[in-house]
C-alpha cells in the first residue's frame, strides 16, 4: 500500500517527461513511497540549420518510406488504420506502393452528435485501391468499450479512445499487425 503523503500522490498527478527514467521504491517496513527526480537519457538532437529544405524533405520522405516498408513485413495478416488525416493517408499510400493491395480500417460513429471521418477515409481507400473495412459504432458500443479502454490506458490521451477502438476492431477482423 502506498503512503498517502502529498509527495506520493504528486507522482500520479503529472505526465512523465519524455526521454526520462525514474526509480520509485517503497520502504518494506513503512510502505512509504520514495522517488528520485526523473533523469533525462535522451533529447531531440539540435536542429542542423545547414540542411536545405529540399534535403530535409528528401530525408524525411526516405525515412518514412523505409519505416513503413520495414514495419509491415510480417508472417501474419497486416493492415493500416485509415482516417481522414494526412498521417494515416501517407502511411497507407506508402504501404500500397510497397505491398500492392492492402487492407485499411476506419472506425466511425453512427451518431449525429459525433464527428465521423468515414466518408473521407472511404474515398481515400477507393483512390488507393485498398480492401477497406469500415466499422460503425453507436453510443452503446462506445459505452461497452469505455471500461476496457480505461483499464488499458497508461495515461490520458486525446487519441486514446479512438486508438483503442480501432485496434479492437482491427483485431476482431483478424489483423495482427496494423
XYZ file of N, CA, C and O in Angstrom:
712
model
N 0.849 -1.183 0.000
C 0.000 0.000 0.000
C 0.886 1.234 0.000
O 1.845 1.315 0.754
N 0.563 2.190 -0.821
C 1.352 3.406 -0.912
C 0.964 4.384 0.182
O -0.187 4.440 0.608
N 1.940 5.164 0.589
C 1.698 6.196 1.591
C 0.725 7.225 1.030
O 0.701 7.507 -0.152
N -0.047 7.828 1.916
C -0.997 8.841 1.459
C -0.401 10.241 1.516
O -1.110 11.224 1.431
N 0.922 10.333 1.673
C 1.555 11.650 1.731
C 1.358 12.392 0.422
O 1.116 11.800 -0.619
N 1.458 13.719 0.498
C 1.272 14.525 -0.717
C 2.357 14.225 -1.727
O 2.117 14.263 -2.931
N 3.570 13.882 -1.291
C 4.647 13.550 -2.228
C 4.289 12.301 -3.029
O 4.537 12.215 -4.227
N 3.692 11.339 -2.354
C 3.311 10.105 -3.046
C 2.216 10.371 -4.066
O 2.281 9.895 -5.198
N 1.213 11.145 -3.683
C 0.114 11.388 -4.619
C 0.538 12.311 -5.758
O -0.003 12.230 -6.844
N 1.522 13.191 -5.516
C 2.007 14.072 -6.582
C 2.614 13.299 -7.742
O 2.562 13.729 -8.887
N 3.204 12.135 -7.466
C 3.809 11.316 -8.512
C 2.772 10.943 -9.566
O 3.059 10.851 -10.738
N 1.532 10.769 -9.143
C 0.488 10.312 -10.046
C -0.320 11.450 -10.662
O -1.262 11.212 -11.388
N 0.034 12.699 -10.395
C -0.726 13.835 -10.893
C -0.072 14.520 -12.077
O -0.509 15.572 -12.487
N 0.976 13.956 -12.618
C 1.667 14.608 -13.721
C 1.996 13.587 -14.800
O 2.098 12.397 -14.526
N 2.144 14.068 -15.992
C 2.589 13.203 -17.081
C 4.098 13.088 -16.972
O 4.795 14.069 -16.737
N 4.604 11.902 -17.152
C 6.038 11.680 -17.029
C 6.762 12.334 -18.206
O 6.307 12.252 -19.343
N 7.881 13.016 -17.942
C 8.589 13.712 -19.023
C 9.143 12.737 -20.064
O 9.620 11.656 -19.722
N 9.099 13.132 -21.322
C 9.635 12.301 -22.409
C 11.137 12.124 -22.253
O 11.829 13.031 -21.774
N 11.637 10.979 -22.684
C 13.071 10.734 -22.696
C 13.693 10.633 -21.318
O 14.872 10.926 -21.151
N 12.933 10.205 -20.320
C 13.437 10.136 -18.948
C 13.136 8.780 -18.316
O 12.300 8.030 -18.802
N 13.855 8.500 -17.241
C 13.521 7.353 -16.407
C 13.532 7.818 -14.954
O 14.062 8.891 -14.628
N 12.935 7.006 -14.083
C 12.856 7.374 -12.678
C 12.730 6.118 -11.836
O 12.008 5.189 -12.214
N 13.423 6.080 -10.717
C 13.305 4.974 -9.770
C 12.302 5.358 -8.700
O 12.407 6.408 -8.078
N 11.313 4.502 -8.488
C 10.315 4.695 -7.437
C 10.332 3.422 -6.590
O 10.227 2.310 -7.129
N 10.467 3.574 -5.291
C 10.542 2.412 -4.403
C 9.598 2.618 -3.215
O 9.154 3.729 -2.946
N 9.340 1.522 -2.518
C 8.584 1.604 -1.264
C 9.447 1.024 -0.155
O 10.195 0.060 -0.369
N 9.341 1.598 1.002
C 10.051 1.106 2.169
C 9.341 -0.161 2.639
O 8.114 -0.161 2.815
N 10.097 -1.246 2.839
C 9.492 -2.527 3.230
C 8.745 -2.457 4.555
O 7.736 -3.133 4.748
N 9.217 -1.626 5.456
C 8.601 -1.536 6.786
C 7.402 -0.599 6.802
O 6.303 -0.971 7.207
N 7.630 0.631 6.342
C 6.570 1.649 6.431
C 5.658 1.680 5.210
O 4.598 2.281 5.248
N 6.098 1.076 4.149
C 5.367 1.077 2.866
C 5.285 2.482 2.258
O 4.484 2.742 1.377
N 6.115 3.395 2.766
C 6.136 4.763 2.247
C 6.806 4.778 0.878
O 7.791 4.073 0.637
N 6.281 5.569 0.004
C 6.805 5.709 -1.352
C 7.945 6.726 -1.358
O 7.840 7.782 -0.735
N 9.015 6.404 -2.043
C 10.075 7.394 -2.243
C 10.494 7.345 -3.703
O 10.384 6.307 -4.366
N 10.931 8.480 -4.198
C 11.340 8.529 -5.594
C 12.405 9.586 -5.805
O 12.487 10.564 -5.061
N 13.236 9.333 -6.804
C 14.239 10.301 -7.221
C 13.625 11.121 -8.340
O 12.658 10.686 -8.977
N 14.188 12.295 -8.614
C 13.676 13.075 -9.746
C 13.911 12.321 -11.061
O 14.831 11.507 -11.162
N 13.088 12.577 -12.083
C 13.319 11.953 -13.387
C 14.711 12.319 -13.916
O 15.195 13.423 -13.706
N 15.328 11.355 -14.591
C 16.649 11.551 -15.171
C 16.510 11.462 -16.694
O 15.992 10.465 -17.213
N 16.970 12.483 -17.372
C 16.871 12.506 -18.829
C 17.947 11.606 -19.439
O 19.113 11.694 -19.078
N 17.544 10.705 -20.343
C 18.512 9.856 -21.030
C 18.559 10.141 -22.527
O 19.428 9.649 -23.228
N 17.611 10.924 -23.035
C 17.588 11.234 -24.462
C 16.895 12.558 -24.668
O 15.975 12.909 -23.943
N 17.334 13.285 -25.679
C 16.651 14.522 -26.066
C 16.762 14.660 -27.580
O 17.631 14.058 -28.206
N 15.870 15.450 -28.131
C 15.932 15.690 -29.563
C 17.279 16.307 -29.907
O 17.754 17.185 -29.178
N 17.870 15.854 -31.010
C 19.142 16.475 -31.395
C 18.906 17.919 -31.821
O 17.799 18.280 -32.238
N 19.943 18.749 -31.724
C 19.770 20.142 -32.149
C 19.464 20.225 -33.643
O 19.876 19.356 -34.419
N 18.749 21.253 -34.031
C 18.401 21.459 -35.430
C 19.656 21.816 -36.203
O 20.439 22.675 -35.784
N 19.857 21.141 -37.324
C 21.001 21.446 -38.204
C 20.526 22.480 -39.217
O 19.847 22.143 -40.185
N 20.881 23.714 -39.015
C 20.428 24.807 -39.872
C 21.159 24.834 -41.216
O 20.808 25.629 -42.086
N 22.144 23.951 -41.400
C 22.870 23.929 -42.681
C 22.182 23.047 -43.713
O 22.529 23.087 -44.888
N 21.203 22.243 -43.278
C 20.488 21.365 -44.205
C 19.424 22.180 -44.934
O 18.637 22.888 -44.312
N 19.388 22.025 -46.246
C 18.398 22.768 -47.034
C 17.010 22.149 -46.848
O 16.875 20.988 -46.459
N 15.998 22.922 -47.147
C 14.622 22.426 -47.037
C 14.405 21.225 -47.944
O 13.808 20.231 -47.543
N 14.903 21.289 -49.163
C 14.704 20.170 -50.098
C 15.424 18.907 -49.622
O 14.903 17.805 -49.758
N 16.621 19.051 -49.026
C 17.324 17.887 -48.481
C 16.583 17.318 -47.267
O 16.511 16.099 -47.099
N 16.040 18.195 -46.427
C 15.288 17.742 -45.256
C 14.035 16.985 -45.690
O 13.704 15.938 -45.126
N 13.353 17.490 -46.705
C 12.151 16.817 -47.222
C 12.518 15.460 -47.800
O 11.851 14.452 -47.540
N 13.603 15.402 -48.564
C 14.040 14.136 -49.166
C 14.411 13.115 -48.086
O 14.062 11.933 -48.185
N 15.101 13.575 -47.052
C 15.479 12.660 -45.975
C 14.254 12.165 -45.219
O 14.135 10.984 -44.903
N 13.319 13.061 -44.934
C 12.097 12.674 -44.241
C 11.305 11.667 -45.068
O 10.808 10.657 -44.542
N 11.185 11.930 -46.357
C 10.464 11.015 -47.255
C 11.122 9.635 -47.238
O 10.450 8.611 -47.138
N 12.440 9.607 -47.326
C 13.179 8.344 -47.347
C 13.007 7.581 -46.027
O 12.771 6.368 -46.035
N 13.116 8.285 -44.905
C 12.961 7.631 -43.599
C 11.552 7.093 -43.398
O 11.367 5.975 -42.909
N 10.555 7.863 -43.792
C 9.170 7.416 -43.651
C 8.907 6.204 -44.541
O 8.301 5.217 -44.121
N 9.390 6.251 -45.773
C 9.223 5.146 -46.713
C 9.871 3.866 -46.170
O 9.256 2.800 -46.161
N 11.083 3.996 -45.682
C 11.809 2.847 -45.128
C 11.113 2.299 -43.881
O 11.002 1.085 -43.700
N 10.618 3.173 -43.048
C 9.943 2.765 -41.822
C 8.652 2.006 -42.120
O 8.394 0.943 -41.548
N 7.846 2.522 -43.037
C 6.591 1.840 -43.388
C 6.891 0.465 -43.975
O 6.272 -0.533 -43.587
N 7.849 0.402 -44.896
C 8.197 -0.883 -45.524
C 8.650 -1.903 -44.481
O 8.214 -3.057 -44.493
N 9.486 -1.489 -43.544
C 10.012 -2.439 -42.566
C 8.970 -2.843 -41.516
O 8.989 -3.962 -41.036
N 8.046 -1.956 -41.180
C 7.057 -2.282 -40.158
C 5.943 -3.194 -40.660
O 5.227 -3.786 -39.856
N 5.773 -3.295 -41.939
C 4.703 -4.151 -42.459
C 5.204 -5.511 -42.931
O 4.440 -6.292 -43.487
N 6.473 -5.803 -42.711
C 6.995 -7.133 -43.026
C 6.580 -8.053 -41.884
O 7.001 -7.863 -40.741
N 5.739 -9.011 -42.178
C 5.230 -9.894 -41.126
C 4.778 -11.200 -41.751
O 4.477 -11.263 -42.947
N 4.734 -12.222 -40.930
C 4.223 -13.506 -41.403
C 2.774 -13.713 -40.965
O 2.273 -14.825 -40.947
N 2.124 -12.620 -40.594
C 0.717 -12.631 -40.214
C -0.004 -11.557 -41.029
O 0.627 -10.714 -41.665
N -1.308 -11.586 -40.984
C -2.117 -10.606 -41.712
C -1.870 -9.190 -41.186
O -1.868 -8.964 -39.985
N -1.638 -8.261 -42.099
C -1.373 -6.870 -41.716
C -2.431 -5.953 -42.310
O -3.157 -6.317 -43.232
N -2.484 -4.741 -41.782
C -3.405 -3.738 -42.296
C -2.984 -2.360 -41.829
O -2.049 -2.221 -41.053
N -3.684 -1.353 -42.297
C -3.399 0.036 -41.934
C -4.665 0.707 -41.424
O -5.730 0.524 -41.993
N -4.501 1.499 -40.375
C -5.580 2.370 -39.957
C -5.705 3.460 -41.009
O -4.713 3.897 -41.573
N -6.911 3.901 -41.271
C -7.103 4.963 -42.253
C -8.202 5.899 -41.759
O -9.357 5.509 -41.637
N -7.806 7.129 -41.460
C -8.764 8.157 -41.073
C -8.797 9.180 -42.204
O -8.352 8.896 -43.306
N -9.279 10.356 -41.916
C -9.258 11.429 -42.914
C -7.988 12.250 -42.791
O -7.823 13.236 -43.498
N -7.064 11.830 -41.920
C -5.847 12.595 -41.668
C -4.740 12.316 -42.654
O -4.701 11.270 -43.315
N -3.817 13.246 -42.722
C -2.700 13.129 -43.656
C -1.719 12.040 -43.229
O -1.117 11.381 -44.072
N -1.575 11.808 -41.917
C -0.605 10.815 -41.467
C -1.013 9.400 -41.869
O -0.225 8.664 -42.469
N -2.247 9.012 -41.583
C -2.667 7.656 -41.954
C -2.769 7.504 -43.467
O -2.488 6.431 -44.009
N -3.132 8.573 -44.166
C -3.198 8.523 -45.626
C -1.807 8.296 -46.215
O -1.637 7.470 -47.118
N -0.810 9.007 -45.709
C 0.566 8.840 -46.205
C 1.073 7.426 -45.942
O 1.676 6.798 -46.820
N 0.803 6.907 -44.748
C 1.258 5.558 -44.418
C 0.576 4.521 -45.306
O 1.218 3.607 -45.830
N -0.724 4.652 -45.492
C -1.447 3.703 -46.355
C -0.964 3.791 -47.798
O -0.825 2.772 -48.484
N -0.687 4.997 -48.284
C -0.188 5.158 -49.661
C 1.182 4.506 -49.814
O 1.449 3.825 -50.818
N 2.069 4.697 -48.841
C 3.390 4.064 -48.906
C 3.273 2.544 -48.801
O 3.982 1.812 -49.502
N 2.393 2.065 -47.943
C 2.193 0.619 -47.820
C 1.693 0.035 -49.135
O 2.135 -1.040 -49.560
N 0.795 0.745 -49.800
C 0.285 0.298 -51.102
C 1.420 0.231 -52.118
O 1.516 -0.723 -52.897
N 2.290 1.222 -52.100
C 3.410 1.238 -53.040
C 4.338 0.037 -52.816
O 4.830 -0.563 -53.758
N 4.544 -0.336 -51.569
C 5.449 -1.446 -51.258
C 4.806 -2.814 -51.396
O 5.475 -3.772 -51.793
N 3.534 -2.926 -51.022
C 2.920 -4.242 -50.904
C 1.720 -4.461 -51.811
O 1.051 -5.477 -51.701
N 1.433 -3.516 -52.690
C 0.274 -3.669 -53.561
C -1.011 -3.429 -52.806
O -1.089 -2.568 -51.941
N -2.028 -4.205 -53.099
C -3.337 -4.022 -52.475
C -3.247 -4.356 -50.989
O -2.886 -5.463 -50.615
N -3.597 -3.405 -50.155
C -3.526 -3.591 -48.708
C -4.932 -3.537 -48.118
O -5.889 -3.180 -48.799
N -5.020 -3.871 -46.841
C -6.278 -3.748 -46.110
C -6.216 -2.488 -45.265
O -5.222 -2.235 -44.591
N -7.281 -1.691 -45.321
C -7.371 -0.486 -44.492
C -8.627 -0.572 -43.629
O -9.610 -1.214 -44.007
N -8.559 0.102 -42.483
C -9.630 0.034 -41.495
C -9.921 1.421 -40.942
O -9.013 2.149 -40.562
N -11.191 1.756 -40.902
C -11.642 3.022 -40.327
C -12.754 2.745 -39.332
O -13.576 1.859 -39.544
N -12.767 3.536 -38.287
C -13.842 3.461 -37.308
C -14.601 4.775 -37.361
O -14.002 5.853 -37.335
N -15.898 4.666 -37.473
C -16.751 5.850 -37.498
C -17.835 5.721 -36.460
O -17.975 4.691 -35.796
N -18.614 6.762 -36.344
C -19.632 6.808 -35.308
C -21.003 7.001 -35.928
O -21.211 7.907 -36.724
N -21.902 6.117 -35.583
C -23.269 6.148 -36.071
C -24.111 7.008 -35.132
O -25.041 6.523 -34.503
N -23.704 8.266 -35.021
C -24.391 9.180 -34.123
C -24.249 10.589 -34.681
O -23.147 11.005 -35.021
N -25.343 11.311 -34.773
C -25.245 12.674 -35.298
C -24.457 13.606 -34.384
O -23.958 14.631 -34.817
N -24.271 13.218 -33.126
C -23.552 14.087 -32.195
C -22.043 13.891 -32.250
O -21.305 14.632 -31.636
N -21.580 12.890 -32.994
C -20.142 12.619 -33.067
C -19.650 12.765 -34.496
O -20.249 12.233 -35.423
N -18.541 13.463 -34.647
C -17.957 13.657 -35.970
C -17.360 12.340 -36.461
O -16.708 11.623 -35.718
N -17.575 12.018 -37.724
C -17.052 10.788 -38.296
C -16.254 11.106 -39.559
O -16.663 11.936 -40.365
N -15.124 10.442 -39.705
C -14.249 10.659 -40.853
C -14.412 9.577 -41.916
O -13.637 9.508 -42.857
N -15.417 8.738 -41.768
C -15.517 7.560 -42.617
C -15.710 7.882 -44.096
O -15.200 7.164 -44.949
N -16.424 8.946 -44.396
C -16.657 9.287 -45.806
C -15.346 9.631 -46.517
O -15.077 9.133 -47.603
N -14.529 10.456 -45.889
C -13.237 10.828 -46.478
C -12.304 9.625 -46.512
O -11.600 9.397 -47.501
N -12.296 8.829 -45.446
C -11.452 7.639 -45.409
C -11.841 6.650 -46.512
O -10.971 6.069 -47.180
N -13.128 6.459 -46.742
C -13.593 5.551 -47.793
C -13.173 6.049 -49.176
O -12.766 5.261 -50.035
N -13.249 7.363 -49.394
C -12.809 7.931 -50.681
C -11.309 7.726 -50.868
O -10.847 7.393 -51.969
N -10.536 7.888 -49.814
C -9.094 7.661 -49.883
C -8.812 6.194 -50.190
O -7.954 5.881 -51.017
N -9.529 5.303 -49.532
C -9.346 3.865 -49.767
C -9.649 3.507 -51.223
O -8.933 2.707 -51.833
N -10.708 4.101 -51.790
C -11.017 3.849 -53.208
C -9.874 4.327 -54.098
O -9.479 3.655 -55.046
N -9.341 5.504 -53.797
C -8.231 6.058 -54.573
C -6.998 5.167 -54.488
O -6.298 4.968 -55.483
N -6.737 4.615 -53.301
C -5.577 3.739 -53.119
C -5.826 2.331 -53.649
O -4.879 1.581 -53.875
N -7.093 1.968 -53.796
C -7.426 0.614 -54.224
C -7.271 -0.402 -53.107
O -6.976 -1.570 -53.354
N -7.474 0.025 -51.868
C -7.312 -0.894 -50.739
C -8.597 -1.664 -50.475
O -9.679 -1.263 -50.885
N -8.438 -2.792 -49.785
C -9.586 -3.539 -49.282
C -9.982 -2.852 -47.986
O -9.310 -3.007 -46.964
N -11.056 -2.076 -48.041
C -11.386 -1.198 -46.932
C -12.521 -1.755 -46.085
O -13.529 -2.235 -46.595
N -12.320 -1.695 -44.774
C -13.352 -2.097 -43.818
C -13.697 -0.897 -42.964
O -12.815 -0.242 -42.415
N -14.982 -0.629 -42.887
C -15.478 0.492 -42.095
C -16.265 -0.070 -40.927
O -17.161 -0.888 -41.120
N -15.901 0.332 -39.728
C -16.578 -0.122 -38.530
C -17.352 1.058 -37.963
O -16.767 2.077 -37.615
N -18.682 0.936 -37.913
C -19.517 1.998 -37.351
C -19.938 1.625 -35.939
O -20.455 0.526 -35.711
N -19.697 2.522 -35.019
C -20.049 2.296 -33.627
C -21.182 3.223 -33.215
O -21.222 4.375 -33.628
N -22.064 2.703 -32.392
C -23.112 3.560 -31.832
C -22.771 3.858 -30.374
O -21.759 3.391 -29.848
N -23.583 4.641 -29.728
C -23.321 5.033 -28.338
C -23.169 3.823 -27.422
O -22.331 3.802 -26.532
N -23.975 2.801 -27.629
C -23.913 1.596 -26.790
C -22.581 0.871 -26.976
O -21.977 0.404 -26.009
N -22.086 0.788 -28.231
C -20.789 0.157 -28.483
C -19.678 0.886 -27.733
O -18.803 0.265 -27.123
N -19.714 2.204 -27.788
C -18.677 3.007 -27.145
C -18.717 2.822 -25.636
O -17.678 2.638 -24.988
N -19.908 2.816 -25.072
C -20.029 2.589 -23.625
C -19.464 1.215 -23.264
O -18.825 1.057 -22.229
N -19.677 0.220 -24.120
C -19.161 -1.120 -23.860
C -17.643 -1.192 -23.906
O -17.030 -1.991 -23.196
N -17.025 -0.369 -24.727
C -15.566 -0.360 -24.846
C -14.900 0.577 -23.839
O -13.695 0.491 -23.603
N -15.664 1.469 -23.258
C -15.126 2.506 -22.375
C -14.329 1.919 -21.206
O -13.201 2.333 -20.941
N -14.913 0.948 -20.498
C -14.240 0.356 -19.340
C -12.943 -0.337 -19.749
O -11.935 -0.243 -19.049
N -12.966 -1.041 -20.868
C -11.749 -1.700 -21.349
C -10.654 -0.706 -21.672
O -9.474 -0.940 -21.383
N -11.050 0.416 -22.259
C -10.063 1.457 -22.573
C -9.463 2.037 -21.299
O -8.248 2.191 -21.186
N -10.312 2.355 -20.324
C -9.797 2.918 -19.078
C -8.855 1.945 -18.377
O -7.841 2.355 -17.811
N -9.166 0.662 -18.419
C -8.312 -0.332 -17.773
C -6.976 -0.482 -18.512
O -5.950 -0.748 -17.894
N -6.979 -0.287 -19.827
C -5.763 -0.478 -20.620
C -4.915 0.781 -20.753
O -3.729 0.700 -21.057
N -5.504 1.956 -20.505
C -4.790 3.215 -20.728
C -3.715 3.416 -19.669
O -3.974 3.271 -18.485
N -2.515 3.771 -20.133
C -1.454 4.054 -19.174
C -1.397 5.537 -18.827
O -0.727 5.940 -17.897
N -2.083 6.369 -19.612
C -2.183 7.798 -19.318
C -3.305 8.386 -20.160
O -3.647 7.841 -21.209
N -3.864 9.478 -19.719
C -4.926 10.113 -20.505
C -4.384 10.583 -21.854
O -3.227 10.968 -21.966
N -5.202 10.527 -22.867
C -4.772 10.925 -24.202
C -5.981 11.384 -24.996
O -7.060 10.804 -24.875
N -5.782 12.391 -25.817
C -6.856 12.860 -26.680
C -7.239 11.763 -27.667
O -8.405 11.553 -27.958
N -6.253 11.034 -28.168
C -6.493 9.993 -29.161
C -6.666 8.601 -28.559
O -6.867 7.645 -29.271
N -6.577 8.488 -27.246
C -6.579 7.181 -26.608
C -7.776 6.312 -26.927
O -7.631 5.158 -27.314
N -8.975 6.852 -26.761
C -10.169 6.059 -27.014
C -10.268 5.682 -28.482
O -10.568 4.533 -28.820
N -9.986 6.627 -29.390
C -10.030 6.332 -30.829
C -9.098 5.166 -31.160
O -9.463 4.236 -31.881
N -7.851 5.245 -30.654
C -6.859 4.210 -30.950
C -7.277 2.875 -30.366
O -7.165 1.840 -31.023
N -7.790 2.877 -29.147
C -8.252 1.645 -28.524
C -9.368 1.013 -29.353
O -9.371 -0.189 -29.610
N -10.309 1.824 -29.801
C -11.444 1.312 -30.570
C -10.990 0.743 -31.908
O -11.399 -0.352 -32.291
N -10.142 1.465 -32.635
C -9.721 0.970 -33.941
C -8.862 -0.292 -33.783
O -8.975 -1.233 -34.569
N -8.017 -0.341 -32.751
C -7.221 -1.554 -32.514
C -8.128 -2.744 -32.198
O -7.922 -3.853 -32.705
N -9.140 -2.496 -31.369
C -10.102 -3.551 -31.025
C -10.814 -4.058 -32.288
O -10.932 -5.265 -32.500
N -11.246 -3.130 -33.126
C -11.973 -3.515 -34.337
C -11.072 -4.245 -35.335
O -11.495 -5.243 -35.931
N -9.852 -3.791 -35.485
C -8.919 -4.423 -36.414
C -8.570 -5.836 -35.920
O -8.496 -6.776 -36.705
N -8.382 -5.991 -34.631
C -8.077 -7.309 -34.087
C -9.247 -8.265 -34.290
O -9.066 -9.431 -34.636
N -10.483 -7.757 -34.112
C -11.661 -8.594 -34.355
C -11.738 -9.022 -35.820
O -12.287 -10.073 -36.137
N -11.161 -8.214 -36.729
C -11.161 -8.542 -38.153
C -10.062 -9.553 -38.492
O -9.931 -9.951 -39.655
N -9.257 -9.955 -37.506
C -8.237 -10.967 -37.729
C -6.865 -10.412 -38.090
O -5.963 -11.177 -38.426
N -6.704 -9.110 -38.009
C -5.421 -8.498 -38.329
C -4.567 -8.478 -37.068
O -5.033 -8.088 -35.991
N -3.306 -8.903 -37.197
C -2.394 -8.962 -36.061
C -1.496 -7.731 -36.032
O -1.172 -7.211 -34.974
N -1.070 -7.244 -37.195
C -0.158 -6.089 -37.300
C -0.862 -4.987 -38.072
O -1.349 -5.210 -39.169
N -0.932 -3.783 -37.494
C -1.548 -2.650 -38.178
C -0.721 -1.419 -37.934
O -0.082 -1.281 -36.899
